[in-house]
Short mmCIF file of C-alpha atoms in Angstrom, two decimals:
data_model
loop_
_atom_site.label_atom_id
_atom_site.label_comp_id
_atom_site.label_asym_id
_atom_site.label_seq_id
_atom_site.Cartn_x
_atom_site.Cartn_y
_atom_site.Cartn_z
CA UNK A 16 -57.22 95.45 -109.85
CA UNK A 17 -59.02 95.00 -112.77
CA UNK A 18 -62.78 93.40 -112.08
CA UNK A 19 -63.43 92.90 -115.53
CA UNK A 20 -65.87 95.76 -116.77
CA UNK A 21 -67.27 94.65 -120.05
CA UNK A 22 -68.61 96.72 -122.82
CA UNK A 23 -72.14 96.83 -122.23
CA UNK A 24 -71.46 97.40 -117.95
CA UNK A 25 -69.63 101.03 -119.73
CA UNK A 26 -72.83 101.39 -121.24
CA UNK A 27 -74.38 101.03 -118.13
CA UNK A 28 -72.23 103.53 -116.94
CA UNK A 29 -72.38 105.70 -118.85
CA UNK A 30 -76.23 105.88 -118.75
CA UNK A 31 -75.89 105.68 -114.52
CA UNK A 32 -73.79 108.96 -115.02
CA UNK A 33 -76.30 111.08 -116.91
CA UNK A 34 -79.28 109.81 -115.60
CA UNK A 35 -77.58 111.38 -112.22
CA UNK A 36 -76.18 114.71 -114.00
CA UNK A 37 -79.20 115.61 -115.01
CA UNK A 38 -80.50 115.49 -111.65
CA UNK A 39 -78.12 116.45 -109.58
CA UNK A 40 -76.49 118.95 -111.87
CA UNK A 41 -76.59 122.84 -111.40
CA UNK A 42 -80.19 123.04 -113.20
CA UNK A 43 -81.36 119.67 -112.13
CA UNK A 44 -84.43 119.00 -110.47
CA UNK A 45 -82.51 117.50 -107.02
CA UNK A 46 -79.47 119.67 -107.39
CA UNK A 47 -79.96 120.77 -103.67
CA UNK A 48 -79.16 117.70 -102.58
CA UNK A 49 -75.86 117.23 -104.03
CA UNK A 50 -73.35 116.53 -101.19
CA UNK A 51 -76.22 116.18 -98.79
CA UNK A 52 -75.07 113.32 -95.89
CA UNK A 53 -77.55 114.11 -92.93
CA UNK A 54 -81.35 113.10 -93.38
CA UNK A 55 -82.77 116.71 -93.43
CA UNK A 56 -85.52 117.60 -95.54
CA UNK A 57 -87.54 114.40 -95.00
CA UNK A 58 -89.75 115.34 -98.03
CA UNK A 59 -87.35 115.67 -100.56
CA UNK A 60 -85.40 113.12 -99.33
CA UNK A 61 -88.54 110.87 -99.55
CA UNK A 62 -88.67 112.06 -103.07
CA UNK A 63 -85.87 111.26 -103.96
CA UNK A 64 -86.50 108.03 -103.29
CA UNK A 65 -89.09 107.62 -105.68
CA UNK A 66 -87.19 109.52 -108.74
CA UNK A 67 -84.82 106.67 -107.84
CA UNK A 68 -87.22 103.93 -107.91
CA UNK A 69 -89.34 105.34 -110.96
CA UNK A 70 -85.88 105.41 -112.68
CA UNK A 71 -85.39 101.74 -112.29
CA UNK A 72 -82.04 102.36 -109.82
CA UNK A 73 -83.45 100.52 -106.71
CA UNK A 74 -82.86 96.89 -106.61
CA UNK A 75 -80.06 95.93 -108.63
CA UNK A 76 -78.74 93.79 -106.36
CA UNK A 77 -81.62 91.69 -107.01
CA UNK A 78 -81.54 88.28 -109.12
CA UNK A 79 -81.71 90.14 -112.09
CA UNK A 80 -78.32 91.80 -112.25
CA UNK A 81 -74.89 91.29 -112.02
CA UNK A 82 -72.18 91.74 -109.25
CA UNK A 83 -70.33 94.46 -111.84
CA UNK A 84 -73.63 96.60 -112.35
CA UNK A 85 -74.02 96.70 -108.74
CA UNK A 86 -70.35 98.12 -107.99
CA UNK A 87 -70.94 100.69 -111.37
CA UNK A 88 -74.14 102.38 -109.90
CA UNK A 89 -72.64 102.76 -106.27
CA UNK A 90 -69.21 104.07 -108.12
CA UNK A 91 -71.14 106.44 -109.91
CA UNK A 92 -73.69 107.55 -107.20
CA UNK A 93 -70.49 108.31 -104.80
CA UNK A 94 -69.01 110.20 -107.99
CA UNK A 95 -71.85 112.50 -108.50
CA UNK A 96 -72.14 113.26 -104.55
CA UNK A 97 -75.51 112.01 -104.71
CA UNK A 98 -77.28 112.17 -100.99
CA UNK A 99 -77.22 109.12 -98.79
CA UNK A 100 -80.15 107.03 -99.52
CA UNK A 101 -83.03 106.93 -96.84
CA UNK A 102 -84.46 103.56 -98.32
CA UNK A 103 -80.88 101.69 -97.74
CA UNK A 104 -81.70 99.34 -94.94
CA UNK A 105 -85.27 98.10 -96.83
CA UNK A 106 -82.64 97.80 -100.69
CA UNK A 107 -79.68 96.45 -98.94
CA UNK A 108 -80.45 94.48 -96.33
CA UNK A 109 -83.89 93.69 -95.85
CA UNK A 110 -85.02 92.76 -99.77
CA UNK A 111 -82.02 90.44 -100.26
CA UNK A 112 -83.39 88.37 -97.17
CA UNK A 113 -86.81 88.48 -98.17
CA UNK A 114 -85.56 86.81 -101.23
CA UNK A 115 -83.97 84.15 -99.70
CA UNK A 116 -85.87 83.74 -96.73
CA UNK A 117 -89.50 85.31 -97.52
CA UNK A 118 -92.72 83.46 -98.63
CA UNK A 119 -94.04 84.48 -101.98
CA UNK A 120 -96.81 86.08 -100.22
CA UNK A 121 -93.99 88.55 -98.17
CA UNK A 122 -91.91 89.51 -101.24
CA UNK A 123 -94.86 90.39 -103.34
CA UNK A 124 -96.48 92.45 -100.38
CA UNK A 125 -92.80 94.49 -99.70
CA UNK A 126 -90.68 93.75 -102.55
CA UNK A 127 -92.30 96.52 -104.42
CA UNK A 128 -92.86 99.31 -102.36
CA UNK A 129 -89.10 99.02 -101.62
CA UNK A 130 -87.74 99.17 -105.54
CA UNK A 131 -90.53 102.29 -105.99
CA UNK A 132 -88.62 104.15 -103.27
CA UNK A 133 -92.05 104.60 -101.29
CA UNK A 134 -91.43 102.27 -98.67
CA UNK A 135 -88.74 103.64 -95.93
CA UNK A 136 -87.44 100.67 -93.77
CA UNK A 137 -85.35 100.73 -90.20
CA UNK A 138 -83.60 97.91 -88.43
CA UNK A 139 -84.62 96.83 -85.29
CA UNK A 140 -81.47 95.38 -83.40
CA UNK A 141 -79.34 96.74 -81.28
CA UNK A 142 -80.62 97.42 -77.03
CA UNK A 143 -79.03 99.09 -73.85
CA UNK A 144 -77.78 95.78 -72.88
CA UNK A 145 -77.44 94.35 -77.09
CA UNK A 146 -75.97 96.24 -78.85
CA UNK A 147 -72.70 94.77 -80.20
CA UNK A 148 -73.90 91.43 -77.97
CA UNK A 149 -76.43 91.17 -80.24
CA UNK A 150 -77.92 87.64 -78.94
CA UNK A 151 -78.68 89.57 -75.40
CA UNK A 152 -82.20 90.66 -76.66
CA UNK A 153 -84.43 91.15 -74.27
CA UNK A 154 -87.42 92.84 -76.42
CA UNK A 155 -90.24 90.38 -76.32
CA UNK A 156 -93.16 89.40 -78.58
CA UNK A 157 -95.91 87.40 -77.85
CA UNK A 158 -99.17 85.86 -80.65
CA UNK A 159 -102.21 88.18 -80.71
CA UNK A 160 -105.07 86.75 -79.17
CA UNK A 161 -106.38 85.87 -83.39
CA UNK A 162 -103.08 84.12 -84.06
CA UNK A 163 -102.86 87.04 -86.89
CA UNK A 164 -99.39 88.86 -85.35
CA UNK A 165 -97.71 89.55 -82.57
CA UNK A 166 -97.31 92.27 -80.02
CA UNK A 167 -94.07 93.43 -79.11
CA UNK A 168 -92.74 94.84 -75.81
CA UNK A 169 -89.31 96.51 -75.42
CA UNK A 170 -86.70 98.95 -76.67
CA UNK A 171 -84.25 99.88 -79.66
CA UNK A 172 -81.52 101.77 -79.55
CA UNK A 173 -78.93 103.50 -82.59
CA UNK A 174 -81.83 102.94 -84.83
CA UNK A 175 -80.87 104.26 -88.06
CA UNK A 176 -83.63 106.62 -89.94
CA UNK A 177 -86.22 105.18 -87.59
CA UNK A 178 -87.83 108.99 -87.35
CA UNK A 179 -88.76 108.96 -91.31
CA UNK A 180 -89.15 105.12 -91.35
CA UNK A 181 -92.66 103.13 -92.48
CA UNK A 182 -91.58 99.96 -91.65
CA UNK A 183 -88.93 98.62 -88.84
CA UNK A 184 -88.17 94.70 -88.88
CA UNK A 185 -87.03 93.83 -84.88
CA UNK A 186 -85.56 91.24 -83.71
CA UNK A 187 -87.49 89.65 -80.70
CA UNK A 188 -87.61 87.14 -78.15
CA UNK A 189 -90.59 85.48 -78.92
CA UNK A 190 -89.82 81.58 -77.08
CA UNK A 191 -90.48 82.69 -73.47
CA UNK A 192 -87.25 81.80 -70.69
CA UNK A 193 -84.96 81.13 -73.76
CA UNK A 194 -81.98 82.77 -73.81
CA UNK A 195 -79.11 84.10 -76.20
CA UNK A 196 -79.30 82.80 -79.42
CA UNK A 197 -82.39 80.82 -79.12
CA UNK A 198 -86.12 81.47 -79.19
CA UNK A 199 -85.47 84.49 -81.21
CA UNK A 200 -87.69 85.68 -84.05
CA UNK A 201 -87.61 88.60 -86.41
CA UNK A 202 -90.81 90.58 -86.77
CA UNK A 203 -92.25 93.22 -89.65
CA UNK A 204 -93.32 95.82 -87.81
CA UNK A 205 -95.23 98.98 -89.23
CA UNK A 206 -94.15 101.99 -87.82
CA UNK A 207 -97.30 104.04 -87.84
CA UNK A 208 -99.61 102.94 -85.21
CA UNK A 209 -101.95 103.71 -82.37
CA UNK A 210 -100.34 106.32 -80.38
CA UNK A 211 -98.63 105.37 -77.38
CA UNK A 212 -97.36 102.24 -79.00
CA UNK A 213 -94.48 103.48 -80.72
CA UNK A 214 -92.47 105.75 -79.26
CA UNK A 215 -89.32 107.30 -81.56
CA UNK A 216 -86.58 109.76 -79.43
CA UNK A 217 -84.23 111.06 -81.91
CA UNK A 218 -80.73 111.36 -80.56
CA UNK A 219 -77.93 114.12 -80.97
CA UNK A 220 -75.49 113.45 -82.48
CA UNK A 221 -71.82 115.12 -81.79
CA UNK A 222 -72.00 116.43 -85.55
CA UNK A 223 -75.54 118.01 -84.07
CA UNK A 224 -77.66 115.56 -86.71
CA UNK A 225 -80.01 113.34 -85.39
CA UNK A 226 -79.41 110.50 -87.80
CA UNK A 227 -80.76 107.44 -85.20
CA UNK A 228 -83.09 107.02 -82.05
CA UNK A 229 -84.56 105.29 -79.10
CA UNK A 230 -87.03 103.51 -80.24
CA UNK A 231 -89.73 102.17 -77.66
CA UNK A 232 -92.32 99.33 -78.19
CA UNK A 233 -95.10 99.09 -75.83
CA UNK A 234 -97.44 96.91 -77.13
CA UNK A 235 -96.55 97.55 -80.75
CA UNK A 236 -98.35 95.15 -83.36
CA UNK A 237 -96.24 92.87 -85.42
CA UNK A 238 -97.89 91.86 -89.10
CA UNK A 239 -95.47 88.87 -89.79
CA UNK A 240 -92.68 86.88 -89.24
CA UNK A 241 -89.75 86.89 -91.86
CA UNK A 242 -88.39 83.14 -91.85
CA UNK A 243 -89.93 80.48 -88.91
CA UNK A 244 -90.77 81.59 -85.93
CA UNK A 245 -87.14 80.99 -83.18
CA UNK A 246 -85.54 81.35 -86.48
CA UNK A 247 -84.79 84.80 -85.97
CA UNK A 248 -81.10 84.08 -85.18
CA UNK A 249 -80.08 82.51 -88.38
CA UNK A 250 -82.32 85.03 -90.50
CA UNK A 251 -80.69 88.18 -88.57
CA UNK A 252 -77.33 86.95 -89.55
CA UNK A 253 -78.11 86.54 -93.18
CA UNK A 254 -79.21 89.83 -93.51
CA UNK A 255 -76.51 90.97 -91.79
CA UNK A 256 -74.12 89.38 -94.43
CA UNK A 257 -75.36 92.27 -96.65
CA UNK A 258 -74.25 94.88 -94.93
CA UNK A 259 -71.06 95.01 -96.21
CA UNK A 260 -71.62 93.66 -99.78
CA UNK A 261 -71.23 95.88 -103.18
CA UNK A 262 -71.83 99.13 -101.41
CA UNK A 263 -68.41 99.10 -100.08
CA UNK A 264 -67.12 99.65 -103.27
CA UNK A 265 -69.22 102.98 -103.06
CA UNK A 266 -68.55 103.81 -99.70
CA UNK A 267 -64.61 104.15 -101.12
CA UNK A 268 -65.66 106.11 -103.69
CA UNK A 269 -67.13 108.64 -101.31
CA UNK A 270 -64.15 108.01 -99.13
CA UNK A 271 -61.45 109.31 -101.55
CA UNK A 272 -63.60 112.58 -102.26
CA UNK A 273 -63.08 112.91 -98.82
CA UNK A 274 -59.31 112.17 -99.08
CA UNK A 275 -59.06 114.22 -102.27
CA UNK A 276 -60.13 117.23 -99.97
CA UNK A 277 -58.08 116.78 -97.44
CA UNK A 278 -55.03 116.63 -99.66
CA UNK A 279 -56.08 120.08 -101.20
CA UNK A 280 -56.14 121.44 -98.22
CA UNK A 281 -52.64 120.49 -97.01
CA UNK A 282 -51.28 121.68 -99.97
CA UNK A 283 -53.38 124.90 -99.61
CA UNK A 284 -51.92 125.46 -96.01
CA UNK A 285 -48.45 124.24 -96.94
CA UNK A 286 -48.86 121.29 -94.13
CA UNK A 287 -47.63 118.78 -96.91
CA UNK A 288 -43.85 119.91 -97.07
CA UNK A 289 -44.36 118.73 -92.91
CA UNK A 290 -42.49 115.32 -94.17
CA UNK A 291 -44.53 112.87 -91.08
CA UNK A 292 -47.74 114.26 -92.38
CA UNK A 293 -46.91 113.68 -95.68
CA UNK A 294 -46.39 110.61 -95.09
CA UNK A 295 -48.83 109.74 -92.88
CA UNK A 296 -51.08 111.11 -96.00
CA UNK A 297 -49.14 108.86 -98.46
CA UNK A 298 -50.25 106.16 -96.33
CA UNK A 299 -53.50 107.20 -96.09
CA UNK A 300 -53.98 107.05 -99.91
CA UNK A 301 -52.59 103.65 -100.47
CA UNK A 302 -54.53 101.95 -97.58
CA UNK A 303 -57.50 103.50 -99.58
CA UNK A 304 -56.43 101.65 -102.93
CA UNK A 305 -55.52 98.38 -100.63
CA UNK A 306 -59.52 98.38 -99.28
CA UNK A 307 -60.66 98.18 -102.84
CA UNK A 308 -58.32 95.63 -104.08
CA UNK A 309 -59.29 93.75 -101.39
CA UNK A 310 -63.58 94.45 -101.75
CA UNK A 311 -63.21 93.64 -105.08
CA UNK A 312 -61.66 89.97 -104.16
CA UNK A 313 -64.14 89.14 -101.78
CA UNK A 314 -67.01 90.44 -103.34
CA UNK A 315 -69.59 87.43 -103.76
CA UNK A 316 -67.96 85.01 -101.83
CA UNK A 317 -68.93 83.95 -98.35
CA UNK A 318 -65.74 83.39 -96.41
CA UNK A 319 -65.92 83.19 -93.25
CA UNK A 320 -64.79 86.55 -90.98
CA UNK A 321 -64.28 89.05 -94.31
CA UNK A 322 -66.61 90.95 -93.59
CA UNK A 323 -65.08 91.50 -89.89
CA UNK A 324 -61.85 92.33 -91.73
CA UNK A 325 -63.40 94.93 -93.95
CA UNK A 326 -64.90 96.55 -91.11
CA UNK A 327 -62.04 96.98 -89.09
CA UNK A 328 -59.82 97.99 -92.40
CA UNK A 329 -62.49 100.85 -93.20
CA UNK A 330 -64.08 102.26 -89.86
CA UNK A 331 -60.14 102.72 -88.61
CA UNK A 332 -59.15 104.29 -92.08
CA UNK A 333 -61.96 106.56 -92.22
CA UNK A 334 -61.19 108.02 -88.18
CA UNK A 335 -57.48 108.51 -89.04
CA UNK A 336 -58.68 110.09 -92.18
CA UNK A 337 -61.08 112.31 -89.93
CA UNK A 338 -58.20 113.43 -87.61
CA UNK A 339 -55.79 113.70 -90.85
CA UNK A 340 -58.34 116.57 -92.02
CA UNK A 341 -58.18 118.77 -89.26
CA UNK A 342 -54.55 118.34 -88.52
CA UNK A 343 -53.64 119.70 -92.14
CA UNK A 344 -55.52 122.81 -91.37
CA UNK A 345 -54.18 123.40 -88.39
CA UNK A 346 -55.35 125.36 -85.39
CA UNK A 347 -57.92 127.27 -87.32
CA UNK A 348 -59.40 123.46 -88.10
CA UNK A 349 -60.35 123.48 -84.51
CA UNK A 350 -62.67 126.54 -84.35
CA UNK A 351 -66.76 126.42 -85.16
CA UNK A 352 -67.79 129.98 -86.62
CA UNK A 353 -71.05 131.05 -86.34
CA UNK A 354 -74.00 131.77 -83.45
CA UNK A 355 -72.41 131.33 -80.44
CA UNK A 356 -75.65 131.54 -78.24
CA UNK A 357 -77.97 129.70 -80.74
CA UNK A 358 -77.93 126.01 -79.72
CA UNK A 359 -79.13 125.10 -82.97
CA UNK A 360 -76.39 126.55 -85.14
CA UNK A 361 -74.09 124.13 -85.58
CA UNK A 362 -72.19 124.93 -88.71
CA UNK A 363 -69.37 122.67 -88.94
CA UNK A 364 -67.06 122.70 -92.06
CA UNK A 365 -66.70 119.38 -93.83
CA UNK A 366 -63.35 118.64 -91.95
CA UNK A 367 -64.93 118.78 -88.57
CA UNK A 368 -68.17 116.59 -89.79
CA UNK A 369 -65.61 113.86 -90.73
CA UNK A 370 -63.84 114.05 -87.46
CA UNK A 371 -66.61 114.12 -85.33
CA UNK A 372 -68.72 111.48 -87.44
CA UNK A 373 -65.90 109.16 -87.73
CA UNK A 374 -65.50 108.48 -84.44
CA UNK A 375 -68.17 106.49 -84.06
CA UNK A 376 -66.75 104.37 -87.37
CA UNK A 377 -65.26 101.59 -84.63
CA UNK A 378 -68.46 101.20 -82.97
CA UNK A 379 -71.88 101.21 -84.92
CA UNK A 380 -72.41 97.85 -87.11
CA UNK A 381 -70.41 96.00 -84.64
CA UNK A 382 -67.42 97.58 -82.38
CA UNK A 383 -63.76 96.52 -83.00
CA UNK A 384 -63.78 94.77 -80.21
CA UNK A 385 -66.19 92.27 -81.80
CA UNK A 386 -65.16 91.97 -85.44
CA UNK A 387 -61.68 90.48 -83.44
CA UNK A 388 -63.68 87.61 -81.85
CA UNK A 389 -65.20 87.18 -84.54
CA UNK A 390 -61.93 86.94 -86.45
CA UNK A 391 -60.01 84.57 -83.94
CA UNK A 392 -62.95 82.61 -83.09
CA UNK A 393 -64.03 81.61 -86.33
CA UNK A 394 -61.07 82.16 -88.99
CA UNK A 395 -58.29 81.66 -86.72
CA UNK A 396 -59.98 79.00 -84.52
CA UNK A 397 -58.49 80.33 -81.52
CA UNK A 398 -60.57 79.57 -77.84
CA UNK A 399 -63.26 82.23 -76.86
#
């Protein structure tokens, strides 16, 4: 499909490109973090962050630019196996709310320590008892005795990056006895505080990273409200909208370097003259091409349930696609080499990360389950 790349979004391109060579490259400055997916070094992750934002990268989805540079930068960042950004939540999904939602007061205080790459942001959301039933929130927030914030009383769960985060944003119940999707209000939150008031419990992955936590609030200060207070509803679901915006176009990117691996290494082992797993690979590749025909049709236009739909499409692609690449290897796929009595030594080979990461694909950001309510309740109009 052809989404109508003019001459100067080549340009663009072609400037994207080189500005990440020459970092990322054998004698660049970041070239250790080529290919890098888990957190890991928070300090060079953290400054990478900031050669992004000094480099003008962060933020294009802002006013200011176009749908088309948007998909070229996350094309080209997924083509140079750049590492996965820390500050996506605060780019993606907080700043485009702020912007619609935010006083003039709120984006000039966070706007810019988000597009420098110095502010690292978290989302507050999911609980025990919340997590794909997101309206179950039972974290509370009540006004500080000065009527200057709110303190906040409860606990996160699957929160992404919160470990290396500055800032979280939480959804809260802040209307006392309401219930569902009513008296709720979302909350900036700084994460460095008194001690005792935030506690952050990283947990293990089965790929052995630590990528998300617990995250406890016991009497955690609040510094403002994004939106009206018993808002929070409406605001969370606008930011949510984000999610799943020009960064899947980038995400696909990344997803047929994966692919591209995996069919090396069935040739390598000879698995592709196996004619059911060749074409269950066939399959694989055009479903990949069908995703981005269908991104780039939807992207900018708020129909109801397509984001559902892309969820679905991708996290089930990418989990086949993780089984796919240990099946082509065969039985040595299956086997982890390395310290056997070291529980920290985890060395997995790419193939194994994928199958092990993609499993939760159908779950975080909403489970399966959910994106089909979603699509028969409001698309297909069918009774809860």
């Amino acid at each position: 499909m052809d989404f109508g790349f003019d001459t100067a979004d080549e340009e663009f391109r072609a400037r994207a490109r080189q500005w990440l060579a020459d970092r990322l490259g054998p004698c660049g400055a970041f070239a250790d973090l080529r290919g890098v997916k888990a957190p890991g070094d928070a300090d060079r992750r953290r400054a990478w962050e900031r050669e992004l934002g000094a480099g003008g990268w962060i933020g294009l989805g802002w006013p200011e630019d176009s749908l088309t540079r948007q998909v070229v930068w996350f094309e080209e960042y997924a083509r140079a196996g750049a590492p996965d950004p820390l500050g996506i939540v605060g780019e993606q999904l907080l700043a485009p709310t702020l912007l619609l939602h935010g006083t003039p007061e709120q984006q000039e205080r966070y706007l810019p320590g988000i597009a420098a790459g110095a502010q690292i942001w978290c989302q507050g959301y999911s609980e025990p008892d919340a997590g794909s039933d997101l309206a179950n929130v039972r974290t509370v927030a009540e006004p500080t005795a000065d009527g200057e914030g709110w303190i906040v009383t409860g606990q996160k769960t699957w929160t992404s990056l919160s470990q290396w985060a500055d800032w979280c944003f939480v959804l809260a119940r802040t209307e006392p006895g309401s219930r569902r999707h009513h008296g709720l209000s979302l909350l900036l939150l700084p994460m460095r505080q008194e001690a005792g008031r935030i506690d952050v419990r990283p947990i293990r992955q089965l790929d052995g990273v630590s990528e998300f936590s617990e995250v406890f609030f016991d009497g955690a200060r609040a510094v403002d409200v994004l939106g009206a207070v018993g808002d929070g509803w409406r605001i969370a679901m606008t930011l949510l909208s984000f999610e799943r915006g020009a960064g899947m176009l980038g995400r696909q990117i990344g997803y047929q370097r994966e692919l591209d691996a995996v069919l090396r290494a069935a040739a390598n082992s000879g698995a592709d003259r196996d004619p059911v797993l060749r074409e269950a690979l066939t399959r694989q590749w055009a479903d990949l091409w069908v995703m981005r025909a269908n991104a780039l049709r939807t992207l900018g236009r708020a129909e109801p349930g397509t984001a559902a739909v892309a969820k679905l499409v991708w996290g089930n692609w990418h989990q086949r696609l993780g089984e796919l690449a240990l099946q082509v290897q065969g039985l040595p796929g299956a086997f982890v080499l390395g310290a056997r009595h070291d529980p920290d030594a985890y060395p997995l080979t790419p193939a194994q990360h994928t199958l092990l990461f993609s499993r939760a694909d159908t779950i975080y950001g909403g489970s399966d389950q959910i994106q089909r309510n979603i699509i028969s309740e409001r698309v297909l109009g069918l009774p809860r």
